CSV table of C-alpha atoms and ligand atoms in Angstrom, one decimal:
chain,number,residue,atom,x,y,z
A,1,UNK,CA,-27.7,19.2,-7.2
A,2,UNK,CA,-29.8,17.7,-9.8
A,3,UNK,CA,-30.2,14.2,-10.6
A,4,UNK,CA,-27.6,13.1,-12.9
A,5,UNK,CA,-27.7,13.2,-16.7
A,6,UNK,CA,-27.6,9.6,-17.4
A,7,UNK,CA,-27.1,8.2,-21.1
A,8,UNK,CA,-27.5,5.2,-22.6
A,9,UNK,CA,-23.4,5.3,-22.2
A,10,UNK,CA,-23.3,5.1,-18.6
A,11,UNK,CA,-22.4,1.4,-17.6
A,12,UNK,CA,-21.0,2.0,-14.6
A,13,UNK,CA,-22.1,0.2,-10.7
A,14,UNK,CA,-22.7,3.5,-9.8
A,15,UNK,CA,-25.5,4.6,-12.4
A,16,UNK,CA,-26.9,1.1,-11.6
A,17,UNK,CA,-27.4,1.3,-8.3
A,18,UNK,CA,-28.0,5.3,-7.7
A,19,UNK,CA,-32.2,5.3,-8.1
A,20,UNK,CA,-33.8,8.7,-7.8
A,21,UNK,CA,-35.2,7.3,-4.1
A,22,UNK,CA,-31.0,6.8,-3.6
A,23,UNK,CA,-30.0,10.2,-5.0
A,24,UNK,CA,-32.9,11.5,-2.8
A,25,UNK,CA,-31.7,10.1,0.5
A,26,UNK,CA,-28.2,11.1,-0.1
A,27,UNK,CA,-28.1,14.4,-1.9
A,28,UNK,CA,-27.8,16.8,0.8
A,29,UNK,CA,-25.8,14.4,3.0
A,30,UNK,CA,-21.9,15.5,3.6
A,31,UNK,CA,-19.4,13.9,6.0
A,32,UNK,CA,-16.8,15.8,8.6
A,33,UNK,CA,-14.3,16.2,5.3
A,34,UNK,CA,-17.9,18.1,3.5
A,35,UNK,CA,-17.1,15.3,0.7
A,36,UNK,CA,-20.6,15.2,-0.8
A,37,UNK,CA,-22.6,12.5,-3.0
A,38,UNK,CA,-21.9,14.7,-6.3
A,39,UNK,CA,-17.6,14.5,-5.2
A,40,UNK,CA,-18.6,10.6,-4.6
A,41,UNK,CA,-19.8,9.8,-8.2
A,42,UNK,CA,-18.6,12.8,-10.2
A,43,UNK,CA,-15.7,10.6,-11.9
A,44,UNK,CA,-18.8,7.7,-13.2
A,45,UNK,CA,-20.6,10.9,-14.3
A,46,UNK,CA,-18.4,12.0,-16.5
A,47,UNK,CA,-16.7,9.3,-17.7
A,48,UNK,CA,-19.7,7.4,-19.0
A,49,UNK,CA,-17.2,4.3,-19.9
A,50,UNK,CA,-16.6,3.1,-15.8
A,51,UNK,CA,-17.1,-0.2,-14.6
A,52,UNK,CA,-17.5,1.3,-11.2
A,53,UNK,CA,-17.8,5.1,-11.6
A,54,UNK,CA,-17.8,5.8,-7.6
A,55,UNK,CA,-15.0,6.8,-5.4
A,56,UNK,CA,-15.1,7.6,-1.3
A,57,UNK,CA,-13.6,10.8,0.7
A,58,UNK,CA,-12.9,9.5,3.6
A,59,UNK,CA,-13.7,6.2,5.8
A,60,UNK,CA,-16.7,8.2,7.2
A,61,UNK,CA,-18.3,7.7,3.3
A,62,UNK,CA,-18.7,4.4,3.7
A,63,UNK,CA,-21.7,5.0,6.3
A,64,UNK,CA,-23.1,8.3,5.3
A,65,UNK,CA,-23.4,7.4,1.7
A,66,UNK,CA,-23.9,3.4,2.8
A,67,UNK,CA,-27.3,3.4,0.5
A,68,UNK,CA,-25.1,3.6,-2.6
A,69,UNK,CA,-21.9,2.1,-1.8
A,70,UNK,CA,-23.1,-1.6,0.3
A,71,UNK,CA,-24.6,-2.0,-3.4
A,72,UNK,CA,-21.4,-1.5,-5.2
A,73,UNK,CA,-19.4,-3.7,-2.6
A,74,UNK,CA,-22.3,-6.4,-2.9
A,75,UNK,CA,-22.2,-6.2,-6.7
A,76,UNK,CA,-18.4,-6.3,-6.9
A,77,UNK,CA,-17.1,-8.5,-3.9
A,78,UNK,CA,-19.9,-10.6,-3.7
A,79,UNK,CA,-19.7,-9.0,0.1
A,80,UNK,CA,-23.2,-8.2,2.2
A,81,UNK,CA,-23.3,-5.3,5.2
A,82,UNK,CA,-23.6,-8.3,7.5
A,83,UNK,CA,-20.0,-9.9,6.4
A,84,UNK,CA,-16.5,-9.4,8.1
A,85,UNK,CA,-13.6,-9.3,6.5
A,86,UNK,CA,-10.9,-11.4,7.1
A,87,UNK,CA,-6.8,-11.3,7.3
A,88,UNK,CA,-3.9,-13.8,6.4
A,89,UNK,CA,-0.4,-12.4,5.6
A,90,UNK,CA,1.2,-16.1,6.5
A,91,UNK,CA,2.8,-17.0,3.0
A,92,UNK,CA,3.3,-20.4,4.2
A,93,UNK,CA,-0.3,-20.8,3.9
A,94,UNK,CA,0.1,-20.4,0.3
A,95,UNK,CA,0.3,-23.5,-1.9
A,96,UNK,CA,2.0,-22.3,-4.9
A,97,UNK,CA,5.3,-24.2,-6.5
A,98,UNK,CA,7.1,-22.8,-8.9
A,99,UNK,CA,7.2,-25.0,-12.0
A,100,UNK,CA,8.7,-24.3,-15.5
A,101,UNK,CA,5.7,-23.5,-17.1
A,102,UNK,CA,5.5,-20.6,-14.9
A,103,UNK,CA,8.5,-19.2,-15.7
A,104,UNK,CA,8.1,-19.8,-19.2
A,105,UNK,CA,4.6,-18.0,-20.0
A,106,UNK,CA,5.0,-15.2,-17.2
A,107,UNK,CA,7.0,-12.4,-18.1
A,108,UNK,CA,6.8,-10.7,-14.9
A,109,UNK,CA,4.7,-10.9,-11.3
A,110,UNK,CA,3.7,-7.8,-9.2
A,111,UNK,CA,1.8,-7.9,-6.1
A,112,UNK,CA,0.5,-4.5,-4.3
A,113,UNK,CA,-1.4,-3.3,-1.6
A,114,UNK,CA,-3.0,0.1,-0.8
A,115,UNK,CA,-2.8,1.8,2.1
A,116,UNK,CA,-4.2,5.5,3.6
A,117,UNK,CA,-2.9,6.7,6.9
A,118,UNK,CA,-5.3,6.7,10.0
A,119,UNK,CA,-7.3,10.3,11.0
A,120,UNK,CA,-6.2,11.9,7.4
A,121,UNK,CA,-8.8,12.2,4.8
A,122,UNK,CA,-8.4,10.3,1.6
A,123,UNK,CA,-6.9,11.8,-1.8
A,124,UNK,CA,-10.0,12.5,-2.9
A,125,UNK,CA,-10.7,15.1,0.0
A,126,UNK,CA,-7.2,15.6,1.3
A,127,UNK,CA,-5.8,19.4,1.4
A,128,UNK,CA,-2.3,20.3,0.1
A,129,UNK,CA,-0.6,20.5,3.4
A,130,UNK,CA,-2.5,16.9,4.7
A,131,UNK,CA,-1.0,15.9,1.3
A,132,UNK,CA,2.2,16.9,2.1
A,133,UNK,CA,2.0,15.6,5.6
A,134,UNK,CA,1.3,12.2,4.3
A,135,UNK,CA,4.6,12.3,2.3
A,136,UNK,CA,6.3,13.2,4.7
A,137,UNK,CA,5.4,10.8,7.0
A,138,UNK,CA,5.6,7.7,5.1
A,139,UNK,CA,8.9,8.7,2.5
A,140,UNK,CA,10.5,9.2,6.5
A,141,UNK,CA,9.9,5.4,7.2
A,142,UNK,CA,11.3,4.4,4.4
A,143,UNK,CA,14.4,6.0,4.5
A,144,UNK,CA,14.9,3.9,7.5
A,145,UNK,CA,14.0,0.3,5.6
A,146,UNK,CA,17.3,-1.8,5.3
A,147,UNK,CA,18.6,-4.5,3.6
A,148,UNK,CA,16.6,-5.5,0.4
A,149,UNK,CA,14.2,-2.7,1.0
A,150,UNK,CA,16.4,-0.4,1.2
A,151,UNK,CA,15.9,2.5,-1.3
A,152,UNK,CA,15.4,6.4,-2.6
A,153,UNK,CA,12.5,8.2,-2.4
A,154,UNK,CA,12.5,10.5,-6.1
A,155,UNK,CA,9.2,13.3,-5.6
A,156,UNK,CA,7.3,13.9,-8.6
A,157,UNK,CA,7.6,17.3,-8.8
A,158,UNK,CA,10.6,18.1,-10.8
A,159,UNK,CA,11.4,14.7,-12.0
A,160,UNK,CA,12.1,15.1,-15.4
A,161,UNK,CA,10.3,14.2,-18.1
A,162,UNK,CA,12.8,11.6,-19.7
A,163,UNK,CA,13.0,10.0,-16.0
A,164,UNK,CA,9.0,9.6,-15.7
A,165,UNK,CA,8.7,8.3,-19.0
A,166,UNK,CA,11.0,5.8,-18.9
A,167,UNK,CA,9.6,4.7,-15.2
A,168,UNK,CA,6.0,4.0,-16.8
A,169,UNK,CA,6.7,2.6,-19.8
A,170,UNK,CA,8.8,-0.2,-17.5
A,171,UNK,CA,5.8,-0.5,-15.7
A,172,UNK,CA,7.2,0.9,-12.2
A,173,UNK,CA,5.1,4.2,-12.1
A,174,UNK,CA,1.6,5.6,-12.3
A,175,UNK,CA,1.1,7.8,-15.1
A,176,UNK,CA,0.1,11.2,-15.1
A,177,UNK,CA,-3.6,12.4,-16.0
A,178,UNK,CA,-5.7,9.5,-15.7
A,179,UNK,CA,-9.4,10.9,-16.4
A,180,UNK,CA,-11.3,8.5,-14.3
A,181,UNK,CA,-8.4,10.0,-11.3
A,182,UNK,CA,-8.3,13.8,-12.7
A,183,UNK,CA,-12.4,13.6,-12.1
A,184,UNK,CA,-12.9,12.7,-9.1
A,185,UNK,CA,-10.4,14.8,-7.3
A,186,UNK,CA,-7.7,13.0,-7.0
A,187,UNK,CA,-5.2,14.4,-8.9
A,188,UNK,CA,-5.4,18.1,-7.5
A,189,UNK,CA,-2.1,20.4,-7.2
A,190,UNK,CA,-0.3,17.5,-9.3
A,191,UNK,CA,2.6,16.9,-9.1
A,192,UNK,CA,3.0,17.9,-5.5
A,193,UNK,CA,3.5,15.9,-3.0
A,194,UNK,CA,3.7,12.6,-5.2
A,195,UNK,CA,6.5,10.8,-5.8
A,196,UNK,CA,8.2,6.9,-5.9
A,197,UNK,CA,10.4,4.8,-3.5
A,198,UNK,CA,12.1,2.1,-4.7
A,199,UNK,CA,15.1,0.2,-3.9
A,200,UNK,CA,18.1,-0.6,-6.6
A,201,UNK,CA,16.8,-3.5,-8.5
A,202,UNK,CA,12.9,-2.5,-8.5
A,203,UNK,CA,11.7,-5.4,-6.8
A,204,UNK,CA,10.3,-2.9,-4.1
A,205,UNK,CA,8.4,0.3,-4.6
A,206,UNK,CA,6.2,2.6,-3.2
A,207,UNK,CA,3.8,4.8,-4.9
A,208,UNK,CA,3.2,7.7,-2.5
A,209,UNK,CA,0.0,10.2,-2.6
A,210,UNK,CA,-1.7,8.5,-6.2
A,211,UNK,CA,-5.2,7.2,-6.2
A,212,UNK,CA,-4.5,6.1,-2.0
A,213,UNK,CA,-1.9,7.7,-0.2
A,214,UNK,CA,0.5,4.3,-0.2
A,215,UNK,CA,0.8,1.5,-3.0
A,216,UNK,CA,3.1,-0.7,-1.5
A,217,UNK,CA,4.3,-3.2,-4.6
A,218,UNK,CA,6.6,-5.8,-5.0
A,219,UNK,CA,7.5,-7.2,-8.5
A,220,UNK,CA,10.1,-9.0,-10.6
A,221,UNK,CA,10.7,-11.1,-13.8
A,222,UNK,CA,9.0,-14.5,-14.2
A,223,UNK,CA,6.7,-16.2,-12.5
A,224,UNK,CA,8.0,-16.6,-8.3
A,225,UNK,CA,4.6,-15.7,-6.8
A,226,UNK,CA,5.5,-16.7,-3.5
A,227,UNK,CA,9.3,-15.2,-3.3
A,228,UNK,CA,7.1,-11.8,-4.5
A,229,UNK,CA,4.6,-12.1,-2.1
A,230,UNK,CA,7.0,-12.6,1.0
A,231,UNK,CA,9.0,-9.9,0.5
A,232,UNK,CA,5.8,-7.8,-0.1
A,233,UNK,CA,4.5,-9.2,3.4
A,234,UNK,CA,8.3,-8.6,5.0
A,235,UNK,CA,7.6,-4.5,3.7
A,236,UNK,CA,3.9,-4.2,5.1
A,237,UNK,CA,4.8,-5.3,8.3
A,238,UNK,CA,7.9,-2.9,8.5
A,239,UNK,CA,5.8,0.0,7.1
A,240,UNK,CA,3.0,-1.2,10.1
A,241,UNK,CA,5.8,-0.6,12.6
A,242,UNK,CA,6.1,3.1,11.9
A,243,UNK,CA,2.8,4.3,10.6
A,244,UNK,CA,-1.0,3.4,11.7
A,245,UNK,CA,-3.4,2.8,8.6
A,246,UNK,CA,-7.4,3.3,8.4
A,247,UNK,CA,-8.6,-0.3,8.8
A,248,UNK,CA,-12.4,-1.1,9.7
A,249,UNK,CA,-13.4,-4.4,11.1
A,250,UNK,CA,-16.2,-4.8,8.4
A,251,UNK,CA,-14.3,-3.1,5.5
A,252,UNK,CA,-10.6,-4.2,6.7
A,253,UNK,CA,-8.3,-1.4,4.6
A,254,UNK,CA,-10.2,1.4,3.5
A,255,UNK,CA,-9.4,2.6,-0.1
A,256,UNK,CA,-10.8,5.8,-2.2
A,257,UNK,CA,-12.2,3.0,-4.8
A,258,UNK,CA,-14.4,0.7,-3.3
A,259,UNK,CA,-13.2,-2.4,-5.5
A,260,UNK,CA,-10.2,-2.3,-3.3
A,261,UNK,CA,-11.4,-2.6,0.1
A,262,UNK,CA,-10.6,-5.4,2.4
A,263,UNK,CA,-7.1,-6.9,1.6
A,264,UNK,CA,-6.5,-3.6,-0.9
A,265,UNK,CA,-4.2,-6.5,-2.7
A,266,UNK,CA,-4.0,-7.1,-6.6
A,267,UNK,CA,-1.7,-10.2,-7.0
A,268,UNK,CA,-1.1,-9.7,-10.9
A,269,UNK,CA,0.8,-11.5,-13.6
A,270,UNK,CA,1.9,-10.1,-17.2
A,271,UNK,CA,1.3,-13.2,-19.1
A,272,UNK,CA,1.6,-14.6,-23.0
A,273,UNK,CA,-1.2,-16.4,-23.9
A,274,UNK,CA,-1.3,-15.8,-27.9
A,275,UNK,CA,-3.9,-18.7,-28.9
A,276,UNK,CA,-6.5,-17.7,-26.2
A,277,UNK,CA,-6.3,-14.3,-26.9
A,278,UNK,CA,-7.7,-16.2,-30.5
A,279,UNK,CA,-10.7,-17.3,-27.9
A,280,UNK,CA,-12.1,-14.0,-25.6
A,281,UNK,CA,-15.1,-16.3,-24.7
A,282,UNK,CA,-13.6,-19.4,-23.4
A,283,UNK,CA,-10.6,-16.8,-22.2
A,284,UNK,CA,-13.3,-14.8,-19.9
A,285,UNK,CA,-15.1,-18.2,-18.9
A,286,UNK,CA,-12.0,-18.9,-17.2
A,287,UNK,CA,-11.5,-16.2,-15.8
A,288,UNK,CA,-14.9,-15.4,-14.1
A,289,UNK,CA,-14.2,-19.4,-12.5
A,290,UNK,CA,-11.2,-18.7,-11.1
A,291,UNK,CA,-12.0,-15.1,-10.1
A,292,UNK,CA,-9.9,-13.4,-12.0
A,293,UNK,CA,-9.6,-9.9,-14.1
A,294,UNK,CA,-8.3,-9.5,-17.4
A,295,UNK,CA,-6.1,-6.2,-18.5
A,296,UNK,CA,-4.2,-4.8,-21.0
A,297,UNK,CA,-0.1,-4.8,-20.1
A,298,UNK,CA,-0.1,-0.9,-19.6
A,299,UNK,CA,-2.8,-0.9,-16.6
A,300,UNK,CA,-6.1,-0.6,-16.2
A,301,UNK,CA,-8.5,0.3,-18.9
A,302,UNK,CA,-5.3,-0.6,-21.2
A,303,UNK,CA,-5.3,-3.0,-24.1
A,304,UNK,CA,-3.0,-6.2,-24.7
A,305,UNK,CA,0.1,-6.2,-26.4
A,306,UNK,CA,1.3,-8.8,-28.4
A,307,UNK,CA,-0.6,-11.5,-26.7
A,308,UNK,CA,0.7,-10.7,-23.4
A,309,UNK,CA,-2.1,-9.7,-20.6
A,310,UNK,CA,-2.3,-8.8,-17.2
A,311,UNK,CA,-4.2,-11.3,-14.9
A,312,UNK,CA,-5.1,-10.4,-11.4
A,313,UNK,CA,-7.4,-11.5,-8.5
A,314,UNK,CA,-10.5,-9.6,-8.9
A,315,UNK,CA,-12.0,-10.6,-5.3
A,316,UNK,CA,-10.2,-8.0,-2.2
A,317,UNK,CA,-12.9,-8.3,0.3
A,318,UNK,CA,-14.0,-10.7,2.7
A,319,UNK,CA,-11.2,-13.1,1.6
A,320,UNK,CA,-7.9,-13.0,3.2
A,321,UNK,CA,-4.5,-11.5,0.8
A,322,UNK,CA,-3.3,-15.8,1.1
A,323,UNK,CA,-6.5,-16.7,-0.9
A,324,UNK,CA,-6.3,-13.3,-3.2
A,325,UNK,CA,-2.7,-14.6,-4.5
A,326,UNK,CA,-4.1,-18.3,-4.6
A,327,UNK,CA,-7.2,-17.3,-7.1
A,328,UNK,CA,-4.2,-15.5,-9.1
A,329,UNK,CA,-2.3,-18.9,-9.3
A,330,UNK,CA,-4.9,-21.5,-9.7
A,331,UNK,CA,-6.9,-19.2,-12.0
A,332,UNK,CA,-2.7,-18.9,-14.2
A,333,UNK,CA,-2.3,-22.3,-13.9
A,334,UNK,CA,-5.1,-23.3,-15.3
A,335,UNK,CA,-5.1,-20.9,-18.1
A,336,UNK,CA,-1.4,-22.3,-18.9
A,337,UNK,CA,-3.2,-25.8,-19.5
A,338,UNK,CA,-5.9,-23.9,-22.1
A,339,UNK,CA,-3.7,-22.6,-23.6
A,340,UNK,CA,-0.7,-25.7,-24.2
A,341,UNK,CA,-3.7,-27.2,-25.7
A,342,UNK,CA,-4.8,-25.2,-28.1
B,401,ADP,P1,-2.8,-1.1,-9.9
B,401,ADP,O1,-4.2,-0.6,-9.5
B,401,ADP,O2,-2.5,-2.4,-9.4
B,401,ADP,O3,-1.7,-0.1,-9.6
B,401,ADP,P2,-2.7,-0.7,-12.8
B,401,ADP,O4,-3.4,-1.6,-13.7
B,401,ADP,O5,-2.9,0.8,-12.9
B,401,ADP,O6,-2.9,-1.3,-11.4
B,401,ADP,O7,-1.1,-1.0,-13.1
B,401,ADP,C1,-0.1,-0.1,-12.6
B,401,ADP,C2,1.2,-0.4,-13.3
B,401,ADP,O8,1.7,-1.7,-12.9
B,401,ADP,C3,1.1,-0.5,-14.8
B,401,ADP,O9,2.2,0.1,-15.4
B,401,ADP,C4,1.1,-1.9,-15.1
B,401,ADP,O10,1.6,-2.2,-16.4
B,401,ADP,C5,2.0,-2.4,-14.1
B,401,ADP,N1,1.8,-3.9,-13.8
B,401,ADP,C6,0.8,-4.5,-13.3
B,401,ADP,N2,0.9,-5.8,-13.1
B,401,ADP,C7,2.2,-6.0,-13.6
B,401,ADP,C8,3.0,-7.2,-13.7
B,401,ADP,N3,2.6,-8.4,-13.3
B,401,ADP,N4,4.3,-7.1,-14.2
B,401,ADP,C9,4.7,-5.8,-14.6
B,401,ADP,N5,4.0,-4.7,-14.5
B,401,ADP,C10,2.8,-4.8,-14.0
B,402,ILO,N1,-13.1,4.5,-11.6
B,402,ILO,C1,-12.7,3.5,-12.6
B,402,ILO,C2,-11.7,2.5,-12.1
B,402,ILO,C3,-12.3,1.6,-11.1
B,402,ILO,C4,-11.5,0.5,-10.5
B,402,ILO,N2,-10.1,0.7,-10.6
B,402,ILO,C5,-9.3,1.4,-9.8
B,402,ILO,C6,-8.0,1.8,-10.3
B,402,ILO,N3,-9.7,1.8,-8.7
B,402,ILO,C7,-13.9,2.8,-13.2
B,402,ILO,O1,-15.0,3.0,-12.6
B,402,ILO,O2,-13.8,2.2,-14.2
């Protein structure tokens, strides 16, 4: 393998931090799984437009490729080699009232977590019968969750079209075919093997086998962070009962994409905030304070409709999942105040 064919396009952590004295050190390197540095950054390669552009095989890529990816987890977490990372799932520790402001200007409020199962490799390695094995495994649990978490489990493959359609564009399922996914391996023998859990109402879902082999969400309308992040706390710890997940001390969960280590937690809000969308500047200044990430309503690398965004912690690592939701809520409320007086 060659040295990459870097462009003036390429933006990504990845082409920053991947010297020629990197790429040198790493090339020939492979772990257990034979994921290799080209399988690592292919997806940043080809997609010249990612933020990050670098994606692991397996927990053992975090050391064997550790030149190139403690860079990227310095550069995005604001997280050194030498740091641990911490947990707190207590959601009494959370200190965030309800108010009607909340309510008004937040359509919706989803919290999810990612998780990949101990001794398997990740998506981006996996093989077809691990991949199975993985569904099998965790759409088993679920069938066993009661009460408000009790659901179906619906497979991908031979869903119909009418059904998966109407389950993205409601926000409740990935979509098929996303390029920075497709590239770097993750989306092999689609649609097998992938599939959605949820219970009645859709406050509780599980993505199974997508970019990591769980996505554990909870959501629903308006703006009750903490009733949201309970019951998504109540469904980790009943899903921790019957299933072991990789976890490090240093990186807590491991995820394929290295912006999700640590808590793997996105505590996000679709929220209408017409007269700051007037104001990108003092919208991002805001943002960057409270550490927060700005996206379009249909997911990532989406644009906003109608003045309505998605605002989510951007910090997972080396803070606990209690301050990851609080950054969401002081970093909404404030934006609330910006925008009532403009
Ligand atoms: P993630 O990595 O958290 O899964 P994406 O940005 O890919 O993030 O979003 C996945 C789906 O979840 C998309 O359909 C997106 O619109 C939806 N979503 C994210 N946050 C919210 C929210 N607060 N309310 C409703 N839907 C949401
Ligand atoms: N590989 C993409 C996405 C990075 C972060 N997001 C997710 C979903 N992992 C990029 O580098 O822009």
């Amino acid at each position: 393998m060659n040295y990459p064919n870097f462009t003036t396009e390429h933006k990504s952590l990845m082409r920053k931090y991947l010297t020629k004295d990197v790429f040198e050190e790493l090339k020939d390197k492979k772990t257990l799984n034979n994921f290799t540095l080209e399988n690592a950054i292919n997806s940043g390669v080809q997609n010249p437009d990612s933020g990050i552009g670098a994606y692991v095989g397996d927990q053992e890529s975090y050391t064997v490729f550790a030149s190139l990816f403690d860079k990227i987890i310095e550069d995005y977490h604001g997280f050194t080699k030498d740091d641990t990372h911490k947990s707190n799932l207590n959601v009494d520790d959370l200190d965030a009232p309800l108010n009607d402001d909340l309510d008004k200007y937040i359509v919706s409020t989803r919290i999810r977590v990612g998780r990949n199962l101990d001794n398997m490799p990740l998506g981006t390695s996996i093989s077809i019968k691990q991949r199975a094995e993985v569904e099998s495994i965790v759409s088993n649990a679920l069938s066993s969750l009661e009460d408000d978490l009790k659901g179906t489990y619906y497979s991908l493959d031979g869903m119909s079209e009418e059904i998966s359609s109407s389950l993205i564009k409601d926000h409740f399922l990935f979509k098929a075919g996303d390029r920075f996914l497709e590239t770097a391996g993750l989306n092999r023998d689609w649609p097998k093997s992938r599939g959605i859990y949820h219970n009645d109402n859709k406050t509780f879902l599980v993505w199974i086998n997508e970019e990591d082999e769980l996505r554990i969400i909870s959501m629903q309308n308006g703006g009750d962070i903490k009733t949201v992040f309970a019951r998504l706390i109540k469904a980790v710890k009943e899903l921790e009962k019957k299933m072991s997940f990789s976890y490090s001390e240093h990186l807590g969960y491991i995820t394929s994409c290295p912006t999700n280590l640590g808590t793997a937690m996105r505590a996000s809000v679709h929220i209408k905030l017409p007269n700051l969308s007037n104001d990108m500047d003092r919208f991002q200044e805001i943002a960057n304070k409270y550490f927060l990430q700005i996206r379009g309503i249909d997911g990532e690398h989406s644009k906003s409709v109608g003045g309505v965004f998605d605002i989510s912690n951007k910090r997972r690592l080396g803070v606990t999942e209690v301050q990851c939701v609080q950054d969401m809520y002081d970093g909404v409320i404030a934006l609330i105040e910006v925008e009532k007086s403009l």
